[in-house]
XYZ file of C-alpha atoms in Angstrom:
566
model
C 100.343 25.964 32.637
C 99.717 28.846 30.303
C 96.443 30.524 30.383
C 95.235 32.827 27.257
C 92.068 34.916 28.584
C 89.253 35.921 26.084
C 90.140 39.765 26.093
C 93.767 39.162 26.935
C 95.675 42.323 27.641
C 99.825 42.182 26.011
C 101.979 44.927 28.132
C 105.199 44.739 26.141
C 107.211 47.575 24.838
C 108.506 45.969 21.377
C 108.068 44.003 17.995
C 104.729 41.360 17.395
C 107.964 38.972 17.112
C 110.064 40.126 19.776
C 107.233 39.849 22.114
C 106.671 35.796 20.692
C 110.437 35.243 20.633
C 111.056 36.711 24.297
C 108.562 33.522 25.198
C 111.124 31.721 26.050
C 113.950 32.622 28.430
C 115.934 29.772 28.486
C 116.747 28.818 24.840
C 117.434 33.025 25.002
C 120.106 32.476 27.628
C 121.688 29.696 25.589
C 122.104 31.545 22.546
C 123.195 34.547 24.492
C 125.944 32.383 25.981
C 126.872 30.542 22.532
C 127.426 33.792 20.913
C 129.642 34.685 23.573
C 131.701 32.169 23.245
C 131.777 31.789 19.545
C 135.305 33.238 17.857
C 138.723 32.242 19.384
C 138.685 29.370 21.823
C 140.712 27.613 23.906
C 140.134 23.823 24.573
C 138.500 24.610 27.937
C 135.537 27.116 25.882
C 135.532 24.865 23.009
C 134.413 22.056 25.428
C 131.872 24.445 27.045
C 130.286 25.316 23.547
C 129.616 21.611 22.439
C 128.111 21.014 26.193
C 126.199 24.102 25.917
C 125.507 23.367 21.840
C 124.086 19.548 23.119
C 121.705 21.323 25.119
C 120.310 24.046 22.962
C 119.608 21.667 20.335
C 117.690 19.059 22.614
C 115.767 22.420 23.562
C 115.125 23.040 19.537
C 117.135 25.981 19.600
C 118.537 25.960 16.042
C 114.699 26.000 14.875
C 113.270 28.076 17.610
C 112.871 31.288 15.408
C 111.390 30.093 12.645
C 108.958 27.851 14.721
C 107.919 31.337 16.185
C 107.761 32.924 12.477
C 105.978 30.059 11.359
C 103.258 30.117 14.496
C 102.528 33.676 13.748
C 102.048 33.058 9.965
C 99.914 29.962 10.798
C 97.936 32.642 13.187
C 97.437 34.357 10.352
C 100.289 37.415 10.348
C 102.103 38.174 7.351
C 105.784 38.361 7.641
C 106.084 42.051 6.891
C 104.188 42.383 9.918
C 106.161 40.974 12.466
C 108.219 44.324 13.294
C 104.856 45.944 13.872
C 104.757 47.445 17.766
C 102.406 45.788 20.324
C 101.572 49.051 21.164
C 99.904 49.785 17.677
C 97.710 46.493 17.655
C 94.187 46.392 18.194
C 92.253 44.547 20.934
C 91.839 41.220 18.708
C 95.511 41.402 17.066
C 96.831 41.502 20.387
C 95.118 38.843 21.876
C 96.277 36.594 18.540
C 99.753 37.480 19.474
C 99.585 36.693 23.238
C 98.088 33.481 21.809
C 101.115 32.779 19.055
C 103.253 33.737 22.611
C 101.490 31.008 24.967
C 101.929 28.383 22.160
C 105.006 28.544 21.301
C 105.982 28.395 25.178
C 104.579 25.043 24.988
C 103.283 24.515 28.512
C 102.040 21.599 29.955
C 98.570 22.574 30.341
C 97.147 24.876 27.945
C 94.110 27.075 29.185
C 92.255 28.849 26.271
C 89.192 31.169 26.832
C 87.771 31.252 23.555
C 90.704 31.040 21.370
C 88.974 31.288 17.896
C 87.148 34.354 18.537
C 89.757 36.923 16.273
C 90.886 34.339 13.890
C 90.012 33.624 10.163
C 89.173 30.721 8.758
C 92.536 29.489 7.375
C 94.087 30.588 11.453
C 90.841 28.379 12.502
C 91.824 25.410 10.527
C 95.627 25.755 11.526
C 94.808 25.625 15.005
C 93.005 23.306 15.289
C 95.649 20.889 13.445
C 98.237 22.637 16.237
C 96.060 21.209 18.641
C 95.115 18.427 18.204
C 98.906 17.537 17.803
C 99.766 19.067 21.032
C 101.281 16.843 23.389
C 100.705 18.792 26.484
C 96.948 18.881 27.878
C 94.513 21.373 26.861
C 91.653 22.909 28.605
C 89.353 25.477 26.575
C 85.762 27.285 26.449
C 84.386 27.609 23.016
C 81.151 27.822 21.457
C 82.198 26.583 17.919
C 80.778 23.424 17.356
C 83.030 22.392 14.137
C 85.522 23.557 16.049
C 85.360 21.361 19.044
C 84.094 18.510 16.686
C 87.730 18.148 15.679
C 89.592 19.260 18.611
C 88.223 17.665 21.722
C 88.430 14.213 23.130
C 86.347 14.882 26.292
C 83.362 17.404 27.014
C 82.677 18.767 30.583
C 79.524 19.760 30.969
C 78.082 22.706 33.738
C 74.595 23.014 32.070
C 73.143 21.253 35.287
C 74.169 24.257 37.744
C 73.718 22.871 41.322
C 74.013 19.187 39.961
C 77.286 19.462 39.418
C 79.247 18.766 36.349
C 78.787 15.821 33.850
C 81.981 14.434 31.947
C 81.541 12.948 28.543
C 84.295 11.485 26.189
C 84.107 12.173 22.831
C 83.867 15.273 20.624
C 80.812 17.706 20.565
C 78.473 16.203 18.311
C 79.097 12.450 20.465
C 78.369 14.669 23.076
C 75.344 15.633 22.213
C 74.100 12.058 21.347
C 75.606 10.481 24.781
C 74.079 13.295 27.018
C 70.701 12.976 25.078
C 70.862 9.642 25.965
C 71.755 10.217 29.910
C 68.996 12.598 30.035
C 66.548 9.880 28.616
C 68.223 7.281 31.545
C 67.773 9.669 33.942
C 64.192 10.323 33.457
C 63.559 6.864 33.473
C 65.107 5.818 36.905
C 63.266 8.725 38.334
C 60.190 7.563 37.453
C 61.144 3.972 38.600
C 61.885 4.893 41.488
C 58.756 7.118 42.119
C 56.883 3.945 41.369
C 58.923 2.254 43.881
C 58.180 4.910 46.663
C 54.410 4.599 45.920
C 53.925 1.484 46.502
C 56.047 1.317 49.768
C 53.999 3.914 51.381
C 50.879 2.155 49.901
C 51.816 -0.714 51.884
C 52.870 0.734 55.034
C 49.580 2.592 55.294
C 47.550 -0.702 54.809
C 49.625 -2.605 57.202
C 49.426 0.772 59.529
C 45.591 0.653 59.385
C 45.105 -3.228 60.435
C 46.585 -2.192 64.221
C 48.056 -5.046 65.239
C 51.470 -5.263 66.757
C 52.965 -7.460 64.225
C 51.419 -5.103 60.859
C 53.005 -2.265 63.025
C 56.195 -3.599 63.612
C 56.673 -4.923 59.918
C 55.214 -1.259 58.773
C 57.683 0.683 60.907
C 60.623 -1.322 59.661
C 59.566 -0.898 55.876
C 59.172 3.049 56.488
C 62.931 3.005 57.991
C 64.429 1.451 54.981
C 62.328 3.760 52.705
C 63.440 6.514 54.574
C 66.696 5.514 53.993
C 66.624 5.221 50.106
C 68.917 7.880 48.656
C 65.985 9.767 47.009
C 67.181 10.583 42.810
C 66.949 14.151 41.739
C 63.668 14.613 38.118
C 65.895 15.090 35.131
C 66.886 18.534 34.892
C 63.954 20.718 32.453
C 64.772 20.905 29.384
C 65.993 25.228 28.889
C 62.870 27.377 27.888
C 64.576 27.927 24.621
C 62.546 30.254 22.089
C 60.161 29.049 19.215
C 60.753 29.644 15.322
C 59.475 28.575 13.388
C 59.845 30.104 9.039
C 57.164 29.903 6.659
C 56.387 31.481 3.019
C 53.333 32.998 2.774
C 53.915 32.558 -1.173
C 55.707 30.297 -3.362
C 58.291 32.069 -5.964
C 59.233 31.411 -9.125
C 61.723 28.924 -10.525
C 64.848 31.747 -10.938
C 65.279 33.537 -7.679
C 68.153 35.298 -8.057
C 70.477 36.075 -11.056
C 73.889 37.803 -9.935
C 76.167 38.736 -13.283
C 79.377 40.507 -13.676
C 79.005 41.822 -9.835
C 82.010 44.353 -8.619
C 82.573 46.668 -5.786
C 85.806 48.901 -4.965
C 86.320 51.520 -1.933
C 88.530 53.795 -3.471
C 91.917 52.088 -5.097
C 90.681 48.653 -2.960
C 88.845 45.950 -5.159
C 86.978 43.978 -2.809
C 85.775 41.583 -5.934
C 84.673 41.975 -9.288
C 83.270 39.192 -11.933
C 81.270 37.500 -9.615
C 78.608 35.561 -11.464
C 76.213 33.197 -9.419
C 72.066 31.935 -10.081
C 69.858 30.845 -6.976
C 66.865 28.529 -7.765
C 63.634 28.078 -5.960
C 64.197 25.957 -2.875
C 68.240 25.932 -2.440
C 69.721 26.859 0.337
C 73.278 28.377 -0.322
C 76.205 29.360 2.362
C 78.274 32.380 1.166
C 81.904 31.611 3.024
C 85.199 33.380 2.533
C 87.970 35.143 4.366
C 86.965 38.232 6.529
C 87.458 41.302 4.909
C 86.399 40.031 1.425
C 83.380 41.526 0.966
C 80.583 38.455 1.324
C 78.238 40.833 2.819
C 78.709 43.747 0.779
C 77.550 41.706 -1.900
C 74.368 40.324 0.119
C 73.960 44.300 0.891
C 74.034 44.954 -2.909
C 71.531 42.474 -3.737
C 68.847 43.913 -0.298
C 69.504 47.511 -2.070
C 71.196 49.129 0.992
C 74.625 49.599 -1.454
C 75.060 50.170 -5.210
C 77.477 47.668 -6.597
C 80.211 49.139 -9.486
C 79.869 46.934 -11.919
C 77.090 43.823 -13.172
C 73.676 43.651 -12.668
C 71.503 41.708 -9.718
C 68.047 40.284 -10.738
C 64.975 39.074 -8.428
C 62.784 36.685 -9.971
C 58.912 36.882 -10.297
C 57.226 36.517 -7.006
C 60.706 36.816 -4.826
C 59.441 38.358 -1.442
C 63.044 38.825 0.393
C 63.262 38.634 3.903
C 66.826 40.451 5.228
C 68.316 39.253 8.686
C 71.462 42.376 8.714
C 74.641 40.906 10.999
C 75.287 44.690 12.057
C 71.534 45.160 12.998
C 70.889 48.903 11.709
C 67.564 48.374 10.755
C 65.878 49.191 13.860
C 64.782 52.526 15.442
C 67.341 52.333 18.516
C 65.086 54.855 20.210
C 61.756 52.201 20.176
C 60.991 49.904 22.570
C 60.558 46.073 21.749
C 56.748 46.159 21.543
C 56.052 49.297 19.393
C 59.386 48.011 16.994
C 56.926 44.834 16.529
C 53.719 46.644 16.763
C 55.085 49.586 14.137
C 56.491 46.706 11.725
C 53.133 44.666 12.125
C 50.464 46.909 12.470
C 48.080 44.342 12.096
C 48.927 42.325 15.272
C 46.850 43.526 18.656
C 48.930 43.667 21.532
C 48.318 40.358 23.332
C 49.385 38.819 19.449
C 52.385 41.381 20.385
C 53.385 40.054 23.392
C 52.473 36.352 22.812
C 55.343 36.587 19.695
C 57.618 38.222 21.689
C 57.296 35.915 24.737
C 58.179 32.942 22.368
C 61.531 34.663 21.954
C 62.265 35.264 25.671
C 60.847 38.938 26.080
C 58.319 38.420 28.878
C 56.873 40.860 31.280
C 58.179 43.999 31.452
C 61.125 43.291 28.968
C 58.740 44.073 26.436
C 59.187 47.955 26.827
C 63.346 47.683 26.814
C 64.396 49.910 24.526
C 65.848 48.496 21.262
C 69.531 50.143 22.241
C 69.844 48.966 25.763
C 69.631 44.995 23.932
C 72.651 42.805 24.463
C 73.799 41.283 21.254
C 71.613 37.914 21.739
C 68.579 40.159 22.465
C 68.992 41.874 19.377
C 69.734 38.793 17.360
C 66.532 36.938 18.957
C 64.383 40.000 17.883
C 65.503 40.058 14.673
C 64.786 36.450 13.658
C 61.592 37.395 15.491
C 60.763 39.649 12.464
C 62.110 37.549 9.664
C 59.412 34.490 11.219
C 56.626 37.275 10.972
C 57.263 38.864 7.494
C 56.756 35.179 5.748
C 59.079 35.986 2.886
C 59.836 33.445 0.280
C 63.439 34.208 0.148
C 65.410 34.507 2.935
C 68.861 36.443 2.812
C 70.863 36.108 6.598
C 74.286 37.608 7.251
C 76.287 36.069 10.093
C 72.508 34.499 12.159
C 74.402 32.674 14.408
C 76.433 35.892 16.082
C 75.486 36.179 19.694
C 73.448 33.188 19.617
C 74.254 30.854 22.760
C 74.057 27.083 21.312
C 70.939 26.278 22.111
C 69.398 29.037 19.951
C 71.625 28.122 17.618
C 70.259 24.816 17.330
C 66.807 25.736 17.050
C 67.068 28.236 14.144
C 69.215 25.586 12.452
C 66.716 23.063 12.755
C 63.660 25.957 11.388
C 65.840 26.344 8.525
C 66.125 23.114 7.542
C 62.444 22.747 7.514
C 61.905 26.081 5.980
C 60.892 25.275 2.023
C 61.496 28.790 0.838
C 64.832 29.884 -0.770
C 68.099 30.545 1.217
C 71.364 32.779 1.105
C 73.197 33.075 4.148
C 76.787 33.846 5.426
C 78.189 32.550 7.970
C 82.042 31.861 9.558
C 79.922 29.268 11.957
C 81.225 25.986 9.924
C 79.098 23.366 12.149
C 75.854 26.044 11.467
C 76.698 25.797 7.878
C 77.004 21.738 7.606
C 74.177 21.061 9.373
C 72.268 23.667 6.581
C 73.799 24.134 3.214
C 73.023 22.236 0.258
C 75.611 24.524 -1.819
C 78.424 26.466 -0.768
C 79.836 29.670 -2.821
C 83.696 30.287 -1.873
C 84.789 33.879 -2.700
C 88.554 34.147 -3.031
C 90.418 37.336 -4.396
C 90.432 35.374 -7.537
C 86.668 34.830 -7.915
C 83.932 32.823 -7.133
C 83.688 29.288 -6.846
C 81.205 26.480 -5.805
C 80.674 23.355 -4.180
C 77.961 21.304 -4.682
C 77.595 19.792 -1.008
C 77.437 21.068 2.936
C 80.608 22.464 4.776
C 82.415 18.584 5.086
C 82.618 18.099 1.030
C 83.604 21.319 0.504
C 86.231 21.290 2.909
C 86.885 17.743 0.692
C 86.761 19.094 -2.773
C 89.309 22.588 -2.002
C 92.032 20.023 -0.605
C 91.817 17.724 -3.234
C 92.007 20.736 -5.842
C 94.831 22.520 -4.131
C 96.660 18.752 -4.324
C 95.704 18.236 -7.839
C 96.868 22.314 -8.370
C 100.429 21.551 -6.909
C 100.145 24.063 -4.012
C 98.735 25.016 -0.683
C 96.405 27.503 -1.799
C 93.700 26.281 -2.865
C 91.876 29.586 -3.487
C 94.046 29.982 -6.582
C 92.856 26.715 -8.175
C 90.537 27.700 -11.416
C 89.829 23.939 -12.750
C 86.519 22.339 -12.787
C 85.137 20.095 -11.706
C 81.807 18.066 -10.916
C 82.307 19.484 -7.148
C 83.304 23.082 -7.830
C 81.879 24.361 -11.310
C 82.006 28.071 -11.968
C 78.753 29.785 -13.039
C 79.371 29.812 -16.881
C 79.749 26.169 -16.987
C 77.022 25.360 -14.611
C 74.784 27.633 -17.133
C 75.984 25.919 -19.923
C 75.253 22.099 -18.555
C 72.239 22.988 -17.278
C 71.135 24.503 -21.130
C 72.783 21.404 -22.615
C 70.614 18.922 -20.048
C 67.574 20.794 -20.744
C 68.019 20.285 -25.073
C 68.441 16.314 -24.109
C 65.624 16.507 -22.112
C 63.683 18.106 -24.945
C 65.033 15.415 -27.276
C 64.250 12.587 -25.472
C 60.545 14.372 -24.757
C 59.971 14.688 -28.537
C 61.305 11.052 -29.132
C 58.424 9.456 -26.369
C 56.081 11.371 -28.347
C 57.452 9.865 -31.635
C 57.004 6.014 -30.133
C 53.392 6.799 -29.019
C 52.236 8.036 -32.083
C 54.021 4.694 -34.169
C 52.356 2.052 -31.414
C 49.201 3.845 -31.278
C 49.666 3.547 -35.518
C 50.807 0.124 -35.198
C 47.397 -1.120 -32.674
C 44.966 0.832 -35.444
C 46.703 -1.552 -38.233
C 46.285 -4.715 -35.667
C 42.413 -3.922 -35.460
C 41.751 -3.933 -38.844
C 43.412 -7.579 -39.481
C 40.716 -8.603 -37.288
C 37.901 -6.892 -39.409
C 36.541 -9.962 -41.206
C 36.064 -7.697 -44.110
C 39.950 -7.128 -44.147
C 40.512 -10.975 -43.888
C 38.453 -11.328 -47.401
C 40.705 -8.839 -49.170
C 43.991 -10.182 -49.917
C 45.348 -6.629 -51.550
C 44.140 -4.352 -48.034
C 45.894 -7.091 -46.240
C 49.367 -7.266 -48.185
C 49.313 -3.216 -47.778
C 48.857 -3.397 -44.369
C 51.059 -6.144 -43.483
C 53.558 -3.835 -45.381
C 52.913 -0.618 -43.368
C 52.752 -2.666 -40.379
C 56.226 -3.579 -41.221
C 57.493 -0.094 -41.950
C 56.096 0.928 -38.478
C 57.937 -1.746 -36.850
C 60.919 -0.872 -38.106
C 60.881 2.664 -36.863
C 59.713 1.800 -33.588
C 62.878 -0.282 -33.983
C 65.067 2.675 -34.493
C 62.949 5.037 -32.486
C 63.545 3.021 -29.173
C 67.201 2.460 -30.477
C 67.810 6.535 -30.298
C 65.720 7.232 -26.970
C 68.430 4.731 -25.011
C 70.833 6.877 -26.656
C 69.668 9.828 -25.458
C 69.063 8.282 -22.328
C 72.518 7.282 -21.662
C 73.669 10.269 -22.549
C 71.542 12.799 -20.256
C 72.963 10.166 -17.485
């Protein structure tokens, strides 16, 4: 087996691909021996090389380095950095390479402590395709849903502590369904049996209380075999998860948010520029891209905490912006819980203080922890403590889901999908963002684009553009389409819908008018006054006519118009 631990330590004095080549021994030997007895041979070294050229091969050999070039690319190393030292790698780089190591040594049993935690997106993805085309077993701890959505064929789960563990097949989100479901069983032979118990003693105490030798005999022979049923263990309590729940105080209007011509460099390094995007009243959007891109510099720009270079950001009328930050600077390290909350909320008295705080999990004396001796869950909890409290109408989240165990995670998802205000979020948590995104904007180091749809379409939509583009990358793919339309064009339609609306709005008003002339002219052919006068009736019989006729072509252009906003 081959274990990879989450912090995993590489002591190795050498190259990133020195240390993945050096993996495996054996095929090393071989080609050590082949080379030596490459040149002049005799018949007795020639016959040696084939035997020991039949073996390397069967070993893969001939394709060993590249395989190792090609796991470290897919791992998300450039090639020009695979003469880098070990020594000179940070913690997470050198856990990828002990990673790019253990899979290339292809052991039987692959043990992985949370093997996504340092990769990107595009490492994520080419994992989990490694994976799930392994032929050896794997065995792995992670806490990304998506993730284990499309790697896993069996769940083990350790949730019921002195119960024991519970094996499910399936991936996570069968899991959750089949254990749901166990739960439910569980619950209900418990309470069966309960029943059962109940009326056994019931009956052994009546047949106790007649004292006769027979009721005595028959009750001490029914309180044996009760005492002998294997008693079943209440279904475990469900965790004492905390409660959020995310209200607007005030409702917004239409335009939220207006982002045009948005840039930002550090020094010589463009993190983006041209980035054009409009939020409506009531969407909820997912900002996603590759780390280092700059998706929350720009959610930083639009909060005011950094200037951007170049465009312009706009908040609508009525926007009330509520700011979850992933790095968490926004509290006084130095207060406790209570007086952060208290301070923030003046209005709240304490027991309104503690009762908030006690819904997220700060109970007795963890009230008065100071804000810097937090773990990162504590901090996260208290944070989407405030955004439930300040009631704004926009909400604006970078990275929620970091530190969050699932549970949590699974609560705030399920607030924000009942939450009616307005949404931006980013987040590299792709289950977190299918289960909440109505819209997803991509930014690439080409620009912005977007997806009409949760995490699964857009996943979808960029492969069949990078097909329909003729390469792999589909980041450099600028057509569009009805699933990925840049700004301009969306801005454009949505101007273009809105005149057909207006058309087909004027034309109703034209057919009410003409019927409502058309019933006036119908009234007076009933006046028996009318009937008498030949000449009234012969002119209206001819307007009624005319009127007819462009009710005709009236109803004739409004199906056009119709059709065509379709």
């Amino acid at each position: 087996f081959g274990y990879l631990a989450q912090y995993q330590g590489v002591d190795f004095s050498g190259s990133i691909l020195d240390f993945v080549v050096d993996a495996r021994p054996d095929i090393l030997e071989l080609e050590a021996q082949l080379a030596q007895l490459e040149g002049d041979m005799d018949e007795e070294r020639l016959s040696r090389y084939e035997q020991l050229s039949r073996q390397f091969d069967l070993l893969g050999g001939y394709s060993y380095r590249s395989e190792c070039a090609g796991v470290l690319k897919g791992l998300g190393f450039a090639e020009n950095e695979f003469g880098r030292e070990i020594s000179g790698l940070s913690g997470g780089q050198k856990t990828r390479v002990a990673l790019a190591r253990l899979l290339i040594s292809k052991p039987d049993l692959l043990i992985l402590d949370e093997p996504i935690n340092h990769l990107d997106l595009a490492s994520i993805e080419w994992l989990e395709v490694f994976l799930k085309s392994y032929a050896g077993a794997v065995l792995l701890v992670a806490h990304d849903r998506y993730f284990l959505d499309r790697v896993v064929g069996r769940i083990v789960d350790l949730s019921f502590g002195e119960g024991g563990a519970k094996s499910y097949q399936g991936n996570y989100s069968e899991f959750v369904r089949q254990k749901e479901i166990y739960l439910v069983s569980l619950e209900n032979a418990y309470d069966k049996q309960q029943k059962k118990i109940a009326h056994e003693e019931a009956v052994i105490e009546k047949l106790s209380r007649f004292n006769r030798e027979k009721s005595i005999r028959r009750a001490e022979s029914r309180k044996k075999k009760l005492e002998k049923i294997e008693r079943l263990e209440k279904a475990p309590p469900e965790s004492d998860g905390m409660t959020l729940s995310l209200s607007p105080l005030s409702r917004s209007g239409k335009d939220v948010l207006l982002v045009e011509g948005l840039g930002k460099s550090y020094g010589e390094k463009q993190l983006f520029s041209g980035v054009d995007f409009q939020i409506r009243r009531g969407e909820h959007v997912a900002l996603i891209g590759d780390n280092g891109i700059g998706k929350s510099t720009i959610l930083k720009i639009i909060n005011g905490y950094l200037e951007g270079d170049a465009g312009k950001v706009v908040l609508g009328t009525g926007v009330t912006v509520g700011y979850y930050d992933q790095e968490q600077q926004l509290f006084d390290e130095e207060k406790t819980l209570f007086d952060e909350m208290q301070d923030t909320y003046p209005g709240m008295d304490n027991t309104r203080v503690r009762n908030v705080l006690a819904a997220f999990l700060f109970r007795g004396e963890d009230v008065f922890k100071k804000i810097k001796a937090l773990s990162g869950g504590e901090r996260g909890r208290i944070s989407l403590c405030k955004l439930m409290l300040s009631g704004a109408n926009f909400l604006i989240l970078d990275e929620p889901t970091n530190h969050l165990d699932m549970e949590s995670k699974e609560i705030l998802e399920q607030a924000l999908n009942e939450y009616d205000g307005t949404l931006l979020y980013v987040s590299h948590d792709r289950y977190f963002v299918n289960q909440t995104a109505e819209r997803i904007l991509e930014l690439t180091g080409s620009g912005l684009r977007e997806f009409l749809g949760d995490y699964d379409y857009y996943v979808r939509k960029r492969d069949e553009l990078a097909a329909a583009s003729g390469s792999g990358e589909a980041g450099t793919e600028k057509k569009v389409s009805a699933g990925a339309l840049d700004y301009k064009e969306q801005k454009r339609l949505a101007r273009e819908e809105e005149r057909k609306q207006r058309a087909i709005s004027k034309l109703e008003g034209e057919i009410e008018q003409v019927e409502g002339q058309i019933k006036e002219i119908e009234a007076q052919f009933l006046d028996p006054e009318t009937a008498k006068n030949s000449a009234k009736l012969n002119a209206l019989s001819a307007e009624q006519a005319k009127l007819d006729a462009r009710l005709a072509e009236l109803y004739e252009q409004w199906e056009e118009a119709t059709l065509a906003l379709d």
